[in-house]
Coordinates of C-alpha atoms in Angstrom, one line a residue:
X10 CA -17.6 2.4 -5.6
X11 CA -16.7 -0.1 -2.8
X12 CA -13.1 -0.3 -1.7
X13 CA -12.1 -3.8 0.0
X14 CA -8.7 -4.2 1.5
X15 CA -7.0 -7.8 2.0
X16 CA -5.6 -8.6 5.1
X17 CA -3.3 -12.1 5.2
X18 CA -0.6 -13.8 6.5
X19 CA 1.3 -14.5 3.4
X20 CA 3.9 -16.9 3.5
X21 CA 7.2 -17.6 1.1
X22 CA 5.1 -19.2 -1.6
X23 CA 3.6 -17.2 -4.4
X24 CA 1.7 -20.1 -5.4
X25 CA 0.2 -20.7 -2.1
X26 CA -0.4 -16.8 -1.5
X27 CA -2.3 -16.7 -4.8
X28 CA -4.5 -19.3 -3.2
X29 CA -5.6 -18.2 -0.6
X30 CA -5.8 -15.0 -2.3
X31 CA -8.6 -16.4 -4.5
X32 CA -10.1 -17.2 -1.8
X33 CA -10.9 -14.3 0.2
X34 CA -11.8 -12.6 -3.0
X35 CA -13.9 -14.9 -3.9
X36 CA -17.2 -12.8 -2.2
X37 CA -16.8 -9.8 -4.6
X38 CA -16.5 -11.9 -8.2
X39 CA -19.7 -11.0 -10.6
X40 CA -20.5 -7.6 -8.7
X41 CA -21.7 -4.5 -11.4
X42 CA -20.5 -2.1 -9.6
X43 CA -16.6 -0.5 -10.1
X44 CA -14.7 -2.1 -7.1
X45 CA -11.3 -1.3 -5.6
X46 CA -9.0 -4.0 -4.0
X47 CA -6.2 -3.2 -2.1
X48 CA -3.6 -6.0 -1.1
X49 CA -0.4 -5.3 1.7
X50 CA 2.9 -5.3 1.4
X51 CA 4.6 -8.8 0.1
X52 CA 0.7 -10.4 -0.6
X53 CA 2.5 -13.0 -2.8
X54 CA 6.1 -13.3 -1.3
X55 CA 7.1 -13.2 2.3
X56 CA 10.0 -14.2 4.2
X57 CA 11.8 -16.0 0.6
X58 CA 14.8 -17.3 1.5
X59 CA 17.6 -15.6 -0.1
X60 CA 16.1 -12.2 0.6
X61 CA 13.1 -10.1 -1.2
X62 CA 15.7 -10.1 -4.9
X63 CA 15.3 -14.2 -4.7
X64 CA 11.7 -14.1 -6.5
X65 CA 12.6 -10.6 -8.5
X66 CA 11.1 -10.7 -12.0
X67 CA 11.8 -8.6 -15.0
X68 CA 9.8 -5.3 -15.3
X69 CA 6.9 -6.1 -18.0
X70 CA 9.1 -8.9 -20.2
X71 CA 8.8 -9.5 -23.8
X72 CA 8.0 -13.3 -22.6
X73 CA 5.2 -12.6 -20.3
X74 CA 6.2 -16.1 -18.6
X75 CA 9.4 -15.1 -17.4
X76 CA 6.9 -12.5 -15.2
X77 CA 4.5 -15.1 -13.3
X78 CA 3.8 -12.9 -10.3
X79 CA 3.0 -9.8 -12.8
X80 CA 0.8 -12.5 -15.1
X81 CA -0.8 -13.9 -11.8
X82 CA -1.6 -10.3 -10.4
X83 CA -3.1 -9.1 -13.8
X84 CA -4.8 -12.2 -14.1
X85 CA -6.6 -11.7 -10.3
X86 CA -7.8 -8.1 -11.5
X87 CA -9.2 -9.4 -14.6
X88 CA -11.2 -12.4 -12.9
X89 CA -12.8 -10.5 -10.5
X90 CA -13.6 -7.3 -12.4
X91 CA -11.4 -4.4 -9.7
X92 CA -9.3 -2.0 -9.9
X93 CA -6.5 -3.8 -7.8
X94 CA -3.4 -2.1 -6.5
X95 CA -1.2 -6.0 -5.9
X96 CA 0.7 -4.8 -2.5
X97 CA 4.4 -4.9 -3.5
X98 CA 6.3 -7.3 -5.7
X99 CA 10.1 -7.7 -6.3
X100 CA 10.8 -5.9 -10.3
X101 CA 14.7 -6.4 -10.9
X102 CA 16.9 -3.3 -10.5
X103 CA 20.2 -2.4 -12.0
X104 CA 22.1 -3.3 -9.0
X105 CA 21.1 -7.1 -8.3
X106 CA 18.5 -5.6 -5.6
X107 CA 14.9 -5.4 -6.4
X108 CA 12.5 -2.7 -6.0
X109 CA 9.2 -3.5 -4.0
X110 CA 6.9 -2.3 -6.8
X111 CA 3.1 -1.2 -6.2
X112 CA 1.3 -1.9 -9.3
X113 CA -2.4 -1.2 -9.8
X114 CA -4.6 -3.3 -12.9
X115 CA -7.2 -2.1 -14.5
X116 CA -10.7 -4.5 -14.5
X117 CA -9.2 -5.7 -17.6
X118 CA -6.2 -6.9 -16.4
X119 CA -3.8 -3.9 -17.8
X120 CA -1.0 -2.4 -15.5
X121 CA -2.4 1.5 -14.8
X122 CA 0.7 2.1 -12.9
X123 CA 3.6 1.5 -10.9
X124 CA 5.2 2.7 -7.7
X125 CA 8.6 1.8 -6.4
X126 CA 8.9 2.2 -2.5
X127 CA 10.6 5.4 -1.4
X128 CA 11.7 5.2 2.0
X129 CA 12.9 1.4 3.0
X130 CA 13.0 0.3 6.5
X131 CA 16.3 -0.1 8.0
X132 CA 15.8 0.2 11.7
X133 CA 16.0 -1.9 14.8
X134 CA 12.8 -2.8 16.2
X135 CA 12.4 -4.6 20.0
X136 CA 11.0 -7.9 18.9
X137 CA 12.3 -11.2 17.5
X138 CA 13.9 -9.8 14.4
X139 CA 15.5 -7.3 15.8
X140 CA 17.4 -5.7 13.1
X141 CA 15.6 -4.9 9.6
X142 CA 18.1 -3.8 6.8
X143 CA 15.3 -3.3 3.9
X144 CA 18.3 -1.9 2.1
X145 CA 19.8 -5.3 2.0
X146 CA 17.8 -6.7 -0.9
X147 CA 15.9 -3.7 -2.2
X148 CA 16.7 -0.4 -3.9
X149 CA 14.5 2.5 -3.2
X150 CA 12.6 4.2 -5.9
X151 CA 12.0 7.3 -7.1
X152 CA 9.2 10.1 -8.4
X153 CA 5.5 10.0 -7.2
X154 CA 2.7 7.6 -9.2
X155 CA -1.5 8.3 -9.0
X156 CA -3.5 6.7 -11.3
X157 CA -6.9 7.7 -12.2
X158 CA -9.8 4.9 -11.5
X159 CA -14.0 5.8 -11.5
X160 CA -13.9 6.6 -7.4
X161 CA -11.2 9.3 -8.1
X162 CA -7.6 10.2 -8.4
X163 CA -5.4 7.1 -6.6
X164 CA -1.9 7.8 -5.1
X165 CA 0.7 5.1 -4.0
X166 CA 2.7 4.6 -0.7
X167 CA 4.0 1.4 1.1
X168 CA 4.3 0.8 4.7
X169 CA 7.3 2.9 6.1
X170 CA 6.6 5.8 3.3
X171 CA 3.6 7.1 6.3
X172 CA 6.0 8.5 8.6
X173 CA 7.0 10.7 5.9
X174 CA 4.2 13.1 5.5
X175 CA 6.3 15.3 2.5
X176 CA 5.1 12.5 0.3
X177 CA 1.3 12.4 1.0
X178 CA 1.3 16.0 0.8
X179 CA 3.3 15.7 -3.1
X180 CA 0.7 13.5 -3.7
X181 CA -2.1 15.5 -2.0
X182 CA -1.4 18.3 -4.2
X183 CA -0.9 16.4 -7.3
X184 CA -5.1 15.8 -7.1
X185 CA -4.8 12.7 -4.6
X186 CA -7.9 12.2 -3.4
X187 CA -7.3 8.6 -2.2
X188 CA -4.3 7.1 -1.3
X189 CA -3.2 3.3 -0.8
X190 CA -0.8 2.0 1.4
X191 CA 0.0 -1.9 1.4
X192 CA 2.1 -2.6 4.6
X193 CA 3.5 -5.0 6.7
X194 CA 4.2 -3.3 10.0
X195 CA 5.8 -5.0 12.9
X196 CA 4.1 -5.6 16.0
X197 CA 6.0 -3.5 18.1
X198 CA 5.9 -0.4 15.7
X199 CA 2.0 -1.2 15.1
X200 CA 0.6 -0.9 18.1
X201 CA 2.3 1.9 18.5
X202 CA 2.4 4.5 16.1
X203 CA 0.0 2.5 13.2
X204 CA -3.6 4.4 14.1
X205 CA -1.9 7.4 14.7
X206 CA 0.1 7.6 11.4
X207 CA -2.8 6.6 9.2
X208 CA -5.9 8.6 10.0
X209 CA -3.1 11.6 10.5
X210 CA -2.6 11.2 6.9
X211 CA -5.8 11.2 6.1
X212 CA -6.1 14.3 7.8
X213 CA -4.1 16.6 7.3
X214 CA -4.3 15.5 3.4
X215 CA -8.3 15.5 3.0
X216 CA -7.8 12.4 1.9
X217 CA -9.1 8.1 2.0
X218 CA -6.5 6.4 3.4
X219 CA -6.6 2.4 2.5
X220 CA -4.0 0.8 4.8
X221 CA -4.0 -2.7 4.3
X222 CA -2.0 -4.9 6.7
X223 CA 0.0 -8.8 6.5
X224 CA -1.1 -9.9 10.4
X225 CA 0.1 -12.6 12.4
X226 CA 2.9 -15.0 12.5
X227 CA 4.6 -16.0 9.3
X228 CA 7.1 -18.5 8.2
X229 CA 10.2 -16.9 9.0
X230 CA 9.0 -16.0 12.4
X231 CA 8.3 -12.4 11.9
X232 CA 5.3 -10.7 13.3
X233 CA 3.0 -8.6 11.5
X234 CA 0.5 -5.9 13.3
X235 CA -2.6 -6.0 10.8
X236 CA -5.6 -3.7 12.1
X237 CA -6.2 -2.9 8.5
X238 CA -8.7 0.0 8.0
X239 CA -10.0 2.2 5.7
X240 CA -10.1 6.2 7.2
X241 CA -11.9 9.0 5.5
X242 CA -11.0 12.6 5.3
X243 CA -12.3 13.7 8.9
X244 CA -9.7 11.0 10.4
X245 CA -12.9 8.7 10.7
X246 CA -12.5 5.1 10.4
X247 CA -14.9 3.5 8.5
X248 CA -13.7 -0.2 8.4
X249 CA -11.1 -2.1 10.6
X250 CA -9.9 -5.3 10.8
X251 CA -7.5 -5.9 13.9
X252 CA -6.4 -9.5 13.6
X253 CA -7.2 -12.6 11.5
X254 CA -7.0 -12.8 7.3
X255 CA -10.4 -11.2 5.6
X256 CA -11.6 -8.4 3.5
X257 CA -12.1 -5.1 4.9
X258 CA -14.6 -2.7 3.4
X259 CA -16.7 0.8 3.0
X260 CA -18.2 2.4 0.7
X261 CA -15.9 5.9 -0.4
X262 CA -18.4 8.8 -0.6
X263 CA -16.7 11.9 -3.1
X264 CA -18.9 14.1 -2.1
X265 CA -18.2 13.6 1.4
X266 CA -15.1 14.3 0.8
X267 CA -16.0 17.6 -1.2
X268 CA -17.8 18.5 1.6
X269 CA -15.2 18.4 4.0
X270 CA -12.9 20.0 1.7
X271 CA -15.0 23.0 1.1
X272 CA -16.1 23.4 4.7
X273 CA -12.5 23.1 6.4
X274 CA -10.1 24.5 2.8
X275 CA -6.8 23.8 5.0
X276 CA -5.1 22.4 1.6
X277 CA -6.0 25.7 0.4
X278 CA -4.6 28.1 3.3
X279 CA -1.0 26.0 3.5
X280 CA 1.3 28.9 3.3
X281 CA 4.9 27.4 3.7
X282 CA 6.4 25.8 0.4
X283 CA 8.3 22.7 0.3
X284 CA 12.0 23.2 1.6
X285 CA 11.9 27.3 2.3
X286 CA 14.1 28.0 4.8
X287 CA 15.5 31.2 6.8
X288 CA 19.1 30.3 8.1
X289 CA 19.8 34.1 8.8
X290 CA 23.2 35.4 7.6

C-alpha cells in the first residue's frame, strides 16, 4: 500500500480548495492497488473570516446537504478509490465553537472515523500573527481514535498534538502502527522544532509518521512551514516535500516495521506507567 500526503496552500474557499484538491489527486485515480491520502490541517478552509466556527457544519446531519464539506470529503475518497484521512474540518460543538475534526473515508466514501483535536494552539509565535488563540473558535476534543485500513492499524493527531508525546504513546499502545498528522505549522515554529518532533515520534513509537503540511503564504497573511514527509519507524525519512503544493509519497513496508520492532522491543521494555509518581511523605 502507497501512502501520499497533500501538501497546499489552502485558502478561505472550500469550493476553491476542493479544486485544486482534485487536482493534485488527479495522478493516483484508477490505481488497483489500496492507497492512503493524507490531507493537512484546514485542506478545505483557511483563514474564514469570522473565525474556524464561521464554516462549522453539523456532525453527520439527517440532510446530508446541510454537511457540504463532509459530502465533498466523502465524495473525494470515493472518486479516487483511498483510504483518505480529510485534514481537519469545523463539526459544530455545544458551545458555538467548533471542533477541528480528523475524519478518515473508506474507498467507498463511508466515514471510518473521527478525531477531534486535543491540544489547541494558543501561543505567541515571532512572526506576523503574533498571537494564536486556537481556543477562540474551537473546542478541544476528547478520547483517542485508530481506525483499521489494509496497511495497518491508523491513529489520529493534528498539528500541535506532536509536542505531546503522552498521546502517540496512548495510541502506540492501543496497536498504532501508523499515525497521521494533518498540520499547519508556522514558519517560525517549523523550522525549528518540525523535523525534530516528527521522526522523534516515529521513534520512540515504532511507528509511520505521515505529517502533512499547508506551506506558503495564504490569504489572511499567515505563513505555513510545509516540509511534509513521511518517516518510518527508524526515524528514516522516506519522502519530503519542503515547499511548493504536490503529493508526497512512499511505499509503507509492515514488515519493515516488524523487523525493527522485533530487533530493538523498546515498546516492550517501557517500565514506567502513565502518571506514577513518588512525591515522598
Amino acid at each position: 500500500m502507497t501512502c501520499h500526503l497533500i501538501q497546499m496552500t489552502s485558502q478561505p474557499s472550500p469550493r476553491a480548495n476542493l479544486s485544486r484538491l482534485r487536482q493534485l489527486l488527479a495522478p493516483l485515480k484508477g490505481r488497483a492497488e489500496p492507497q492512503l491520502v493524507v490531507l493537512p490541517e484546514c485542506a478545505l478552509c483557511f483563514g474564514t473570516e469570522g473565525g474556524w466556527a464561521a464554516l462549522a457544519e453539523p456532525w453527520q446531519p439527517d440532510e446530508p446537504e446541510r454537511a457540504p464539506m463532509q459530502q465533498a470529503l466523502s465524495q473525494l475518497a470515493r472518486e479516487h478509490g483511498v483510504h483518505l484521512v480529510a485534514g481537519t474540518v469545523p463539526i459544530t460543538a455545544e458551545d458555538g465553537r467548533a471542533y477541528a475534526a480528523s475524519l478518515v473515508f473508506g474507498p467507498d466514501g463511508a466515514c471510518l472515523g473521527r478525531y477531534d483535536k486535543i491540544h489547541l494552539f494558543d501561543v505567541d509565535v515571532e512572526d506576523d500573527t503574533g498571537r494564536y488563540r486556537e481556543s477562540t473558535h474551537t473546542h478541544p476534543g476528547q478520547g483517542l481514535t485508530l481506525v483499521d485500513t489494509p496497511l495497518g492499524r491508523l491513529g489520529l493527531a493534528v498539528c500541535y498534538d506532536v509536542r505531546f508525546p503522552e498521546l502517540f504513546r496512548a495510541l502506540a499502545e492501543r496497536g498504532a502502527e501508523m499515525i497521521a498528522l494533518p498540520a499547519a505549522f508556522t514558519e517560525p515554529t517549523g523550522q525549528a522544532h518540525w523535523d525534530t518532533l516528527v521522526r522523534a515520534r516515529a521513534i520512540e513509537n515504532q511507528c509511520f509518521l505521515l505529517a502533512a503540511g499547508q506551506q506558503g503564504q495564504h490569504a489572511n497573511g499567515r505563513r505555513t512551514w510545509g516540509h511534509s514527509m513521511i518517516v518510518d519507524p527508524w526515524g528514516r525519512v522516506l519522502a519530503q516535500l519542503p515547499h511548493g503544493e504536490g503529493l508526497v509519497s512512499a511505499e509503507l513496508d509492515r514488515a519493515e516495521l516488524a523487523r525493527i520492532r522485533a530487533k530493538l522491543p523498546a515498546l516492550s521494555h517501557r517500565r514506567l506507567p502513565l502518571g506514577s509518581a513518588n512525591l515522598g511523605e
